[in-house]
CSV table of C-alpha atoms in Angstrom, one decimal:
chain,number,residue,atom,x,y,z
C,1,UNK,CA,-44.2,2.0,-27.7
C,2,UNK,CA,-43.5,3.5,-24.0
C,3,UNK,CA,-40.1,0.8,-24.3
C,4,UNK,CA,-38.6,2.1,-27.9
C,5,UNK,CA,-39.7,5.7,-26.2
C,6,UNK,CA,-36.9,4.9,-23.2
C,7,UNK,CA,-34.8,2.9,-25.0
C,8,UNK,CA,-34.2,5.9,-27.5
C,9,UNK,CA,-34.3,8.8,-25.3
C,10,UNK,CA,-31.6,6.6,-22.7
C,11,UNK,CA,-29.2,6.2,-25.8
C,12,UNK,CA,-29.7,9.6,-26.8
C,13,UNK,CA,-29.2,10.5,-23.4
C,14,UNK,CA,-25.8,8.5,-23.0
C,15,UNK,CA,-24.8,9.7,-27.1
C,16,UNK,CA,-25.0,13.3,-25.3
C,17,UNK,CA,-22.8,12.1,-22.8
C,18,UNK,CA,-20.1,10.6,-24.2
C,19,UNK,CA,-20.0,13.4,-27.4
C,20,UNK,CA,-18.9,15.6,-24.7
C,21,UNK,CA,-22.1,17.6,-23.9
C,22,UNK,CA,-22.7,18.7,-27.5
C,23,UNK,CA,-26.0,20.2,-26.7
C,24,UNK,CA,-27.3,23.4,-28.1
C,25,UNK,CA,-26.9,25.5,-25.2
C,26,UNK,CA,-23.1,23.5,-24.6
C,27,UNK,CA,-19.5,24.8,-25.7
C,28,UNK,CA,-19.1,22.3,-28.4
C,29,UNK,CA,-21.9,21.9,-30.1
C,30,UNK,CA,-21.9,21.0,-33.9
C,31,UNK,CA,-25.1,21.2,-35.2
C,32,UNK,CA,-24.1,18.6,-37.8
C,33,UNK,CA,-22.7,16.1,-35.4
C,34,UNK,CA,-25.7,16.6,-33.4
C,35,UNK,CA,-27.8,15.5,-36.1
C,36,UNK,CA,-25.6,12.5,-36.5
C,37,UNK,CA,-25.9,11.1,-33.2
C,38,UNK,CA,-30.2,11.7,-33.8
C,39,UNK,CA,-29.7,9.5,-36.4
C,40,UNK,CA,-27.4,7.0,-35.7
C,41,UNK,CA,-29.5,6.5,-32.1
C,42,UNK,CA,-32.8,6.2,-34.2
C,43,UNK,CA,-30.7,3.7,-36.5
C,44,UNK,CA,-29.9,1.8,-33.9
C,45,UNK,CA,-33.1,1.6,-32.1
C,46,UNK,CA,-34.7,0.5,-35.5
C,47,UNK,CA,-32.0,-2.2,-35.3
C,48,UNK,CA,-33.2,-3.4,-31.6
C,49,UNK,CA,-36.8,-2.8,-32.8
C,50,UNK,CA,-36.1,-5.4,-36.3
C,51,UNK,CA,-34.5,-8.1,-33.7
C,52,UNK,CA,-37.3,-8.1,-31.6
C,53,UNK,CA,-35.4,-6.8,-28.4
C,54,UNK,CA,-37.5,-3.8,-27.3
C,55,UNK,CA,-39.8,-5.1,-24.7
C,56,UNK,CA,-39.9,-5.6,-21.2
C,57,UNK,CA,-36.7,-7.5,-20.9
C,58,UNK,CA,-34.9,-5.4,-23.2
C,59,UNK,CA,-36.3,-1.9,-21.6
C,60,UNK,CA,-37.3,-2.5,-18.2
C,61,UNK,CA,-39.0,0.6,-17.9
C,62,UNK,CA,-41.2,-1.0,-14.9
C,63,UNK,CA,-38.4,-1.6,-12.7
C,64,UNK,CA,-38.1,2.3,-12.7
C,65,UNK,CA,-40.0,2.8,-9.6
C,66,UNK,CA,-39.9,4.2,-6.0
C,67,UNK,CA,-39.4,0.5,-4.7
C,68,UNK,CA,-36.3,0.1,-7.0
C,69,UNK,CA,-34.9,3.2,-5.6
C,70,UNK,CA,-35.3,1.7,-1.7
C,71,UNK,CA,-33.9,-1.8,-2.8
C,72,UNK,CA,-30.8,0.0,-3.9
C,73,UNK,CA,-29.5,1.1,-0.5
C,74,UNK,CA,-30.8,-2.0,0.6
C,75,UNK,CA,-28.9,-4.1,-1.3
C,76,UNK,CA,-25.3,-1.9,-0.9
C,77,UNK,CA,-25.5,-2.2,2.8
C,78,UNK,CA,-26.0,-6.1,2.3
C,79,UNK,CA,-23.1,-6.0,-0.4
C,80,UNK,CA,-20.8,-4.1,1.9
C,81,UNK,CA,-21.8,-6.3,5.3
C,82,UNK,CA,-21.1,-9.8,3.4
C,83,UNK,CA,-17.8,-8.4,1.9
C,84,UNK,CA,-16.3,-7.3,5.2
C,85,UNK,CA,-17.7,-10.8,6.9
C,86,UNK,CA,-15.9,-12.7,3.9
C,87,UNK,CA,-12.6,-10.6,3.7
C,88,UNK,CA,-12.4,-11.3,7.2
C,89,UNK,CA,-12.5,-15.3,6.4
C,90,UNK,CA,-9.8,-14.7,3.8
C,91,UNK,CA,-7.9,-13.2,5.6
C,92,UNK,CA,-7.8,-15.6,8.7
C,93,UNK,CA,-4.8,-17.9,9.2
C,94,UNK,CA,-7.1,-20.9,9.8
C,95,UNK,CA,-9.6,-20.1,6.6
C,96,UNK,CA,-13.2,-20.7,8.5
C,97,UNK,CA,-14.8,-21.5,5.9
C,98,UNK,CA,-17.6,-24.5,5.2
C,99,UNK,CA,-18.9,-24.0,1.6
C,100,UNK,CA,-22.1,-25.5,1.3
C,101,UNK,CA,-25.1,-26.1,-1.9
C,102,UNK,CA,-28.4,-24.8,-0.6
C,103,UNK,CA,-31.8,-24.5,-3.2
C,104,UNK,CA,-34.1,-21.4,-2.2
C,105,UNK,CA,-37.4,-20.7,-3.9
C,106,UNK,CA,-37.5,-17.6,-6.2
C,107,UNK,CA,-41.1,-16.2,-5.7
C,108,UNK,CA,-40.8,-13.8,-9.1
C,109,UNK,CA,-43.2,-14.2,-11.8
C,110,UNK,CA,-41.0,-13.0,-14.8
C,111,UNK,CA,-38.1,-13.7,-16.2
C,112,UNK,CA,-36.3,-10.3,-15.9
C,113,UNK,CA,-37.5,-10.4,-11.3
C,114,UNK,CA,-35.3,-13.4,-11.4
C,115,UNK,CA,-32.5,-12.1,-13.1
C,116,UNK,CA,-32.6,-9.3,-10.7
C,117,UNK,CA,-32.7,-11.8,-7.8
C,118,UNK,CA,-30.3,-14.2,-9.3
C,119,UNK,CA,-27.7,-11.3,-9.8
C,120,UNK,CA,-28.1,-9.7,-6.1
C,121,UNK,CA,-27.4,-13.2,-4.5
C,122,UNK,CA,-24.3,-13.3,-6.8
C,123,UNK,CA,-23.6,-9.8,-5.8
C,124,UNK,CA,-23.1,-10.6,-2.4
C,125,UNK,CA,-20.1,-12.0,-1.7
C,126,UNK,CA,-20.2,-15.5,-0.1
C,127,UNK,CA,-23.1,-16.6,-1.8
C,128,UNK,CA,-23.2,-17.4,-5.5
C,129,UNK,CA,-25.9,-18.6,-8.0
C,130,UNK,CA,-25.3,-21.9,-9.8
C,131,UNK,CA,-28.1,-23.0,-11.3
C,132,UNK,CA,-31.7,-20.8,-12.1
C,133,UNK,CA,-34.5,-22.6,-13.0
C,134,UNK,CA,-38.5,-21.5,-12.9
C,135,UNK,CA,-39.1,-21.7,-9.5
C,136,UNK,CA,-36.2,-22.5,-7.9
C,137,UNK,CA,-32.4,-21.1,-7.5
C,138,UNK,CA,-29.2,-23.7,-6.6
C,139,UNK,CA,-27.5,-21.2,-4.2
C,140,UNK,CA,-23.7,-22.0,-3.7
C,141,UNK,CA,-22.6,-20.5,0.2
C,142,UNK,CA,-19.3,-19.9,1.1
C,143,UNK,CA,-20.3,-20.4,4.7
C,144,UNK,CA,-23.0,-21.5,6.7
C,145,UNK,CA,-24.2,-18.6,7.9
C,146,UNK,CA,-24.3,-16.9,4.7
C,147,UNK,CA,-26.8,-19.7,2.6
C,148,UNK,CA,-28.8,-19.4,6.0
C,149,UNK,CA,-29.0,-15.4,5.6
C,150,UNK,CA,-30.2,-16.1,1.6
C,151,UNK,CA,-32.5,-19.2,2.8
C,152,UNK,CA,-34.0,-16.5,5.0
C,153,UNK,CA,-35.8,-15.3,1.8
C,154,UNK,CA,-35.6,-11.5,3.3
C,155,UNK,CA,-33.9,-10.4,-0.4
C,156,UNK,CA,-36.7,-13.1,-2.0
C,157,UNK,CA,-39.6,-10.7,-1.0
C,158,UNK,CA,-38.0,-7.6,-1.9
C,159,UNK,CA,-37.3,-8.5,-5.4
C,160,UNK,CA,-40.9,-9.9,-5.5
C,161,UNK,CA,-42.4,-6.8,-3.9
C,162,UNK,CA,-39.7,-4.9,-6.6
C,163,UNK,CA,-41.8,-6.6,-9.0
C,164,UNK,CA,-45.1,-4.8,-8.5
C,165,UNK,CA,-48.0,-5.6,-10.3
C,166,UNK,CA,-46.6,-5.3,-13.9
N,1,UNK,CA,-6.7,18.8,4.7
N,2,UNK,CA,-10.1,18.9,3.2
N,3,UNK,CA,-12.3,16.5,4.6
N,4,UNK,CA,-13.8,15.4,0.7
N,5,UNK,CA,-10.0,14.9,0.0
N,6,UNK,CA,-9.4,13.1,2.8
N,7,UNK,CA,-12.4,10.7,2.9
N,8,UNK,CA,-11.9,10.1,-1.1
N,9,UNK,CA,-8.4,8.7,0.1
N,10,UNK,CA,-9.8,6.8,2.7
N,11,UNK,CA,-12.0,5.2,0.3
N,12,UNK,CA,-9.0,4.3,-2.2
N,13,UNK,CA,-7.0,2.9,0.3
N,14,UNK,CA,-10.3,0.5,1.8
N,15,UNK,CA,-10.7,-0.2,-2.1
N,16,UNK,CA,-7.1,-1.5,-2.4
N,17,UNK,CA,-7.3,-3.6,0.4
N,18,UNK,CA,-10.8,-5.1,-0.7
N,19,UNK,CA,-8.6,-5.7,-4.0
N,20,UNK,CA,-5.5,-7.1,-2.8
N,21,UNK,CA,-8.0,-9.2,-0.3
N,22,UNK,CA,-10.0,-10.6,-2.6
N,23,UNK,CA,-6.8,-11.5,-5.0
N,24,UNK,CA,-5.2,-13.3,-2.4
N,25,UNK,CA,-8.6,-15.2,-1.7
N,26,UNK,CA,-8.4,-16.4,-5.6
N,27,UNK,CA,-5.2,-17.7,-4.6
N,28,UNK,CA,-5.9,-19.2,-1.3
N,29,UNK,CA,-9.4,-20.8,-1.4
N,30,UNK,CA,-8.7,-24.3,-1.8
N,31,UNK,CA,-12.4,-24.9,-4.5
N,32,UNK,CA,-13.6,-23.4,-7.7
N,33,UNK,CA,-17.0,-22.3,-6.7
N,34,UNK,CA,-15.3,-21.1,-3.0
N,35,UNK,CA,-12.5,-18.7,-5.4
N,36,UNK,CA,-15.7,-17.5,-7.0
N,37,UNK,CA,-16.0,-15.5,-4.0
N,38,UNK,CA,-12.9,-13.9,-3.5
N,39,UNK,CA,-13.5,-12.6,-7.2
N,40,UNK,CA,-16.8,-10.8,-6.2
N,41,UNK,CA,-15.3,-9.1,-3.8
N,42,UNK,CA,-12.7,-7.7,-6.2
N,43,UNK,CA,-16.1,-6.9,-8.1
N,44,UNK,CA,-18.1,-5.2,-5.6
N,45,UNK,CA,-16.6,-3.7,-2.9
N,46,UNK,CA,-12.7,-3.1,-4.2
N,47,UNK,CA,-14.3,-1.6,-7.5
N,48,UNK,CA,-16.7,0.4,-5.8
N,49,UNK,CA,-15.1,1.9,-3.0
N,50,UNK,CA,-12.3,2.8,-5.7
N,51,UNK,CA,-14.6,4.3,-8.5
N,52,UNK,CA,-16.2,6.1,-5.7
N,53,UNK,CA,-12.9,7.5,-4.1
N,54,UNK,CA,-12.2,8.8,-8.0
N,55,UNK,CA,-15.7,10.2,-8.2
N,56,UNK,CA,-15.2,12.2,-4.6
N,57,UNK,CA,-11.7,13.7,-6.3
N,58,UNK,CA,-13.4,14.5,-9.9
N,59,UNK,CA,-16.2,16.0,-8.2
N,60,UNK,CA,-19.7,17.3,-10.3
N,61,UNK,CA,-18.3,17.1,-13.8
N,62,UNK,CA,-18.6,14.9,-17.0
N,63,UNK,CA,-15.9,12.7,-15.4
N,64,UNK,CA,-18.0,11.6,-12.6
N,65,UNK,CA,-20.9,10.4,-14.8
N,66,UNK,CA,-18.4,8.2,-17.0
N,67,UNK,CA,-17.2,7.0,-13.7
N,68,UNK,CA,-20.3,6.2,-12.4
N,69,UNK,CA,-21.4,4.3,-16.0
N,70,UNK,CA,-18.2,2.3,-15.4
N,71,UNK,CA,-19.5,0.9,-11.7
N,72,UNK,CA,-22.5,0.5,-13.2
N,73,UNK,CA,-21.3,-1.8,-16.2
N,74,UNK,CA,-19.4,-3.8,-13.8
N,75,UNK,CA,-22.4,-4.0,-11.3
N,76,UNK,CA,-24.4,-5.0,-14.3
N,77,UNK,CA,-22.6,-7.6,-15.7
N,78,UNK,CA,-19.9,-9.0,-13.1
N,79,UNK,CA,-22.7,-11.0,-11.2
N,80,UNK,CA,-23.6,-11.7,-14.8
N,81,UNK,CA,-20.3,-13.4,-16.2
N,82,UNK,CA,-19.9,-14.7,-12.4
N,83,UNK,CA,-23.0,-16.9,-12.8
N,84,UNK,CA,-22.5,-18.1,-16.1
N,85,UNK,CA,-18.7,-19.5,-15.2
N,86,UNK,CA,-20.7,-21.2,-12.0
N,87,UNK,CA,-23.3,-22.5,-14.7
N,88,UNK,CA,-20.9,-23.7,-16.8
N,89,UNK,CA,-18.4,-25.8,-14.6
N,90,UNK,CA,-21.7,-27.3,-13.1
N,91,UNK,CA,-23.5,-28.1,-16.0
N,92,UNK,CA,-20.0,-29.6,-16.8
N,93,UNK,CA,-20.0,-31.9,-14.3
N,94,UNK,CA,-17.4,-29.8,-11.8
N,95,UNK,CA,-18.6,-30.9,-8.1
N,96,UNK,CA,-18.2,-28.5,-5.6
N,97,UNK,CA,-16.1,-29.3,-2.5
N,98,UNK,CA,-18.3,-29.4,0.8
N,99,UNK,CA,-18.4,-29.4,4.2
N,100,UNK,CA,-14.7,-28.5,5.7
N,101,UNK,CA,-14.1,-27.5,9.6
N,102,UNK,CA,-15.2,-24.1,10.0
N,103,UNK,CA,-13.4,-22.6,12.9
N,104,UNK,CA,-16.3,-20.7,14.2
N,105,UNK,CA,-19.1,-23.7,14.7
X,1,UNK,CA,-2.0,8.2,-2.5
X,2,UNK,CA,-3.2,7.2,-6.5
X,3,UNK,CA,0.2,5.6,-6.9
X,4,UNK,CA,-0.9,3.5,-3.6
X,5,UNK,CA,-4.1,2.4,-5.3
X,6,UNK,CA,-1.7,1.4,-8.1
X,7,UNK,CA,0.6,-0.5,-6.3
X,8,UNK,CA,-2.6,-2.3,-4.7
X,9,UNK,CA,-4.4,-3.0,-8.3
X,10,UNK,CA,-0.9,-4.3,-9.5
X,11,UNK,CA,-1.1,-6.9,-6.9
X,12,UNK,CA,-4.4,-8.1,-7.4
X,13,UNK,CA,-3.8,-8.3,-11.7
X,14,UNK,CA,-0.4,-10.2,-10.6
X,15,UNK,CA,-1.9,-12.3,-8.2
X,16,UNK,CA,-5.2,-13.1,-10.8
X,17,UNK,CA,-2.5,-13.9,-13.3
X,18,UNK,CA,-1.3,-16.6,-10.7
X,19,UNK,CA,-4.5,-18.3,-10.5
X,20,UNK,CA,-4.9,-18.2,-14.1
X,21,UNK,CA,-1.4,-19.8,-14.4
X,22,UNK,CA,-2.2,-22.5,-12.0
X,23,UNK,CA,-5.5,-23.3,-12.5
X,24,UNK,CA,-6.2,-26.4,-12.1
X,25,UNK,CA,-9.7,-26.1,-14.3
X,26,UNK,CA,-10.0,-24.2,-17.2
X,27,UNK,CA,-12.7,-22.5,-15.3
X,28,UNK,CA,-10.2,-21.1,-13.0
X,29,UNK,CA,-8.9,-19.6,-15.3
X,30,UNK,CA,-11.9,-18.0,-17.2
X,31,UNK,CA,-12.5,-16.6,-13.6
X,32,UNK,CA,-9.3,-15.1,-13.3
X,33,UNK,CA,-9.3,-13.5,-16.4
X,34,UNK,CA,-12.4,-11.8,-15.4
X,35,UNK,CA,-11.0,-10.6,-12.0
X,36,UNK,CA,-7.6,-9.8,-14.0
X,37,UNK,CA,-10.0,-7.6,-16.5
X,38,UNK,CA,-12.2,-6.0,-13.6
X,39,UNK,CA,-8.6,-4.5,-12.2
X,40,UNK,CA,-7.5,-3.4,-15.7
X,41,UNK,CA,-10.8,-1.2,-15.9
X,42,UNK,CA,-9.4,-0.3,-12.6
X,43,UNK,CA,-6.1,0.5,-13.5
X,44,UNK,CA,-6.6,2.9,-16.8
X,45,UNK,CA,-9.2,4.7,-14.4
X,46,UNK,CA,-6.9,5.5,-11.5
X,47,UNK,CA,-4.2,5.8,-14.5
X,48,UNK,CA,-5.9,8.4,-15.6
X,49,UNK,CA,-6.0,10.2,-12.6
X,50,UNK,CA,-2.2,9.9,-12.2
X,51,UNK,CA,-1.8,11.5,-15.4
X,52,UNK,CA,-4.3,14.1,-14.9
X,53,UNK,CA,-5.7,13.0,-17.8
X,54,UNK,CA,-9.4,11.7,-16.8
X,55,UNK,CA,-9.9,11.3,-20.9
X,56,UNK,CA,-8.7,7.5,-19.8
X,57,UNK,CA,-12.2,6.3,-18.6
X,58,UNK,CA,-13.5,6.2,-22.0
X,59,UNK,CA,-10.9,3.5,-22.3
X,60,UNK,CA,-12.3,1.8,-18.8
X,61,UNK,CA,-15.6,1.6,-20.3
X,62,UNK,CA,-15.2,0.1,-23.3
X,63,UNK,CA,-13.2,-2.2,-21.5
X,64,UNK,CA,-15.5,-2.6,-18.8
X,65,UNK,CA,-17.7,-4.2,-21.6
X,66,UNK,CA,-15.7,-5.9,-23.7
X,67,UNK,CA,-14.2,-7.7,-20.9
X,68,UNK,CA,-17.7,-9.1,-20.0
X,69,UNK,CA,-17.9,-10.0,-23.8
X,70,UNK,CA,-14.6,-11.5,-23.8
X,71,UNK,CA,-16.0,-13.7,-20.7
X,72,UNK,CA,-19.3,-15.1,-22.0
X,73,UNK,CA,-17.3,-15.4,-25.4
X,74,UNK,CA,-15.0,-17.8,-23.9
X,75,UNK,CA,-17.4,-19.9,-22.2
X,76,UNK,CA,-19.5,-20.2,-25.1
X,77,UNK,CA,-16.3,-21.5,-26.7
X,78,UNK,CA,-15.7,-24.2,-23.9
X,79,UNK,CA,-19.8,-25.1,-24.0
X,80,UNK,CA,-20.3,-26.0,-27.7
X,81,UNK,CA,-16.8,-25.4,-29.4
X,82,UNK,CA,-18.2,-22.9,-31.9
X,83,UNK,CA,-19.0,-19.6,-31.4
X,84,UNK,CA,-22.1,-19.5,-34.0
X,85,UNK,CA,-23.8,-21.8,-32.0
X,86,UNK,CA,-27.3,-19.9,-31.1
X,87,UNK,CA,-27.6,-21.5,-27.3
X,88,UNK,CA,-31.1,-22.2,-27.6
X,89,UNK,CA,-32.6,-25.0,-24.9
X,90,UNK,CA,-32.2,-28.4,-26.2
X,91,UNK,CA,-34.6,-31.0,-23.9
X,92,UNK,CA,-31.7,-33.4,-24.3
X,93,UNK,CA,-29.0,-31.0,-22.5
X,94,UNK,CA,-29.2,-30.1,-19.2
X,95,UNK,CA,-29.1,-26.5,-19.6
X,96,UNK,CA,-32.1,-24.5,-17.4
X,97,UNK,CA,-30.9,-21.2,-17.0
């Protein structure tokens, strides 16, 4: 119940957006359009419900926590720090590079904490996910230094700790 | 000059050359899994500090929030498509290229 | 200082449209095609900017996500050759993901 809740109140949300800000108290509002986009977010929300995709994968209403909000920063810093280290590479005439296949452990006990861990090593430059399995992630490094910095486990434990108890 | 004007432009600029970086790493990394790279930095940091510089020049309006839905849909789903080509040309049998001097060890 | 932007995002599409021509795999290409996509979104953003007319960025999100679509369509494609193949694990096929 407290994921169809989200789900529909975050596409009503985004309806609202996109409609231009047809609110009641807004310039455009049309209380017959309004209406529509009730219904067409319930409709589709009914949809999700019938395919079975509103749980905790499909609304991750536990990531939506004070932790998620520090790993954010976190993880731009990290993003922005590995970009300017790899541009750098790129751009050097003598292409320092030494790409390299590394397997780290991925501590996260669901699905959707590995997805999240999966997709920040991919969203660091120099370091791509190949291959996730349960316990385990095939890591693929541009450089040495970078499959040592995911190898580390640093961004491991933050995703777990991301986790929480749910 | 207004220093908001100013540092959005700043940001455009370091987005372009985070753009035209990573393209020319597409070009110039001699491996498949190594050009992944030069993509995500086309993905992350060109298409952020871009989005961001348009954000800085909208300022608070509707404009702003679509913006920042857009870096979020690529944030989302870039590392996304990025892993499953990686998946897929390993699972297919592509080996990566190892090793290679690295001018720095 | 938009038009430099431009000039920079025309580089990378032409430059991701070189990869895609050359290759060698066919996952090059995919790859390039998703960088090439990532700069469109890019483009009609800044685009719209150039115009003064921000209404553009609809535009850059729906292809912001059709572009991902687009991507995993594709590779779908190259994985099992038909599109209305449901993808579920087969203990046969090495396909842990």
């Amino acid at each position: 119940m407290r994921h169809i809740i989200t789900l529909y109140l975050l596409l009503l949300g985004a309806w609202t957006l996109w409609s231009g800000l047809s609110w009641p108290w807004g310039e455009h509002f049309e209380p017959l359009v309004a209406v529509m986009g009730v219904l067409s977010t319930a409709l589709v929300v009914f949809l999700a419900w019938r395919m079975d995709l509103v749980d905790a994968e499909g609304a991750p209403v536990q990531l939506t926590t004070f932790r998620t909000v520090a790993y954010i920063p976190w993880l731009a810093w990290e993003i922005v720090k590995a970009n300017i280290d790899v541009a750098r590479r790129i751009l050097d005439p003598r292409l320092p590079i030494s790409p390299n296949m590394i397997e780290v452990s991925a501590s996260q006990s669901s699905e959707i904490g590995r997805v999240v861990y999966a997709n920040s090593i991919t969203l660091t430059p120099g370091t791509v996910s190949v291959i996730v399995e349960e316990t385990t992630i095939t890591v693929h490094a541009l450089t040495r230094e970078a499959g040592e910095a995911v190898e580390t486990g640093d961004m491991d434990r933050r995703v777990t700790r991301l986790e929480g108890s749910d | 000059m207004h220093w908001v004007d100013f540092l959005s432009w700043a940001l455009l600029i370091g987005g372009s050359f985070f753009c035209v970086t990573g393209a020319i790493g597409l070009l110039r990394l001699p491996d498949f899994y190594a050009r992944l790279h030069g993509a995500g930095i086309i993905d992350t940091l060109g298409a952020g500090l871009i989005l961001i510089g348009l954000m800085l020049q909208a300022g608070l309006s509707l404009v702003t929030v679509k913006l920042l839905f857009i870096l979020f849909f690529i944030l989302i789903t870039s590392p996304t498509a990025t892993h499953a080509i990686a998946h897929t040309a390993r699972v297919q049998g592509l080996e990566p290229v190892l090793g290679g001097e690295d001018g720095e060890q | 200082m938009f038009a430099a932007a431009m000039i920079a995002i025309l580089t990378t599409m032409a430059l991701a449209l070189f990869r895609a021509a050359l290759g060698p795999t066919v996952f090059d290409r995919v790859m390039a095609m998703n960088s090439f996509g990532t700069s469109t979104v890019l483009f009609i953003a800044v685009l719209g900017f150039l115009n003064g007319r921000p209404d553009f960025l609809d535009l850059a999100l729906v292809y912001a996500l059709i572009n991902f679509i687009a991507t995993i369509a594709v590779l779908k494609y190259f994985k099992y050759g038909d599109l209305a193949e449901t993808g579920r694990r087969d203990p046969s096929e090495d396909t842990a993901s």
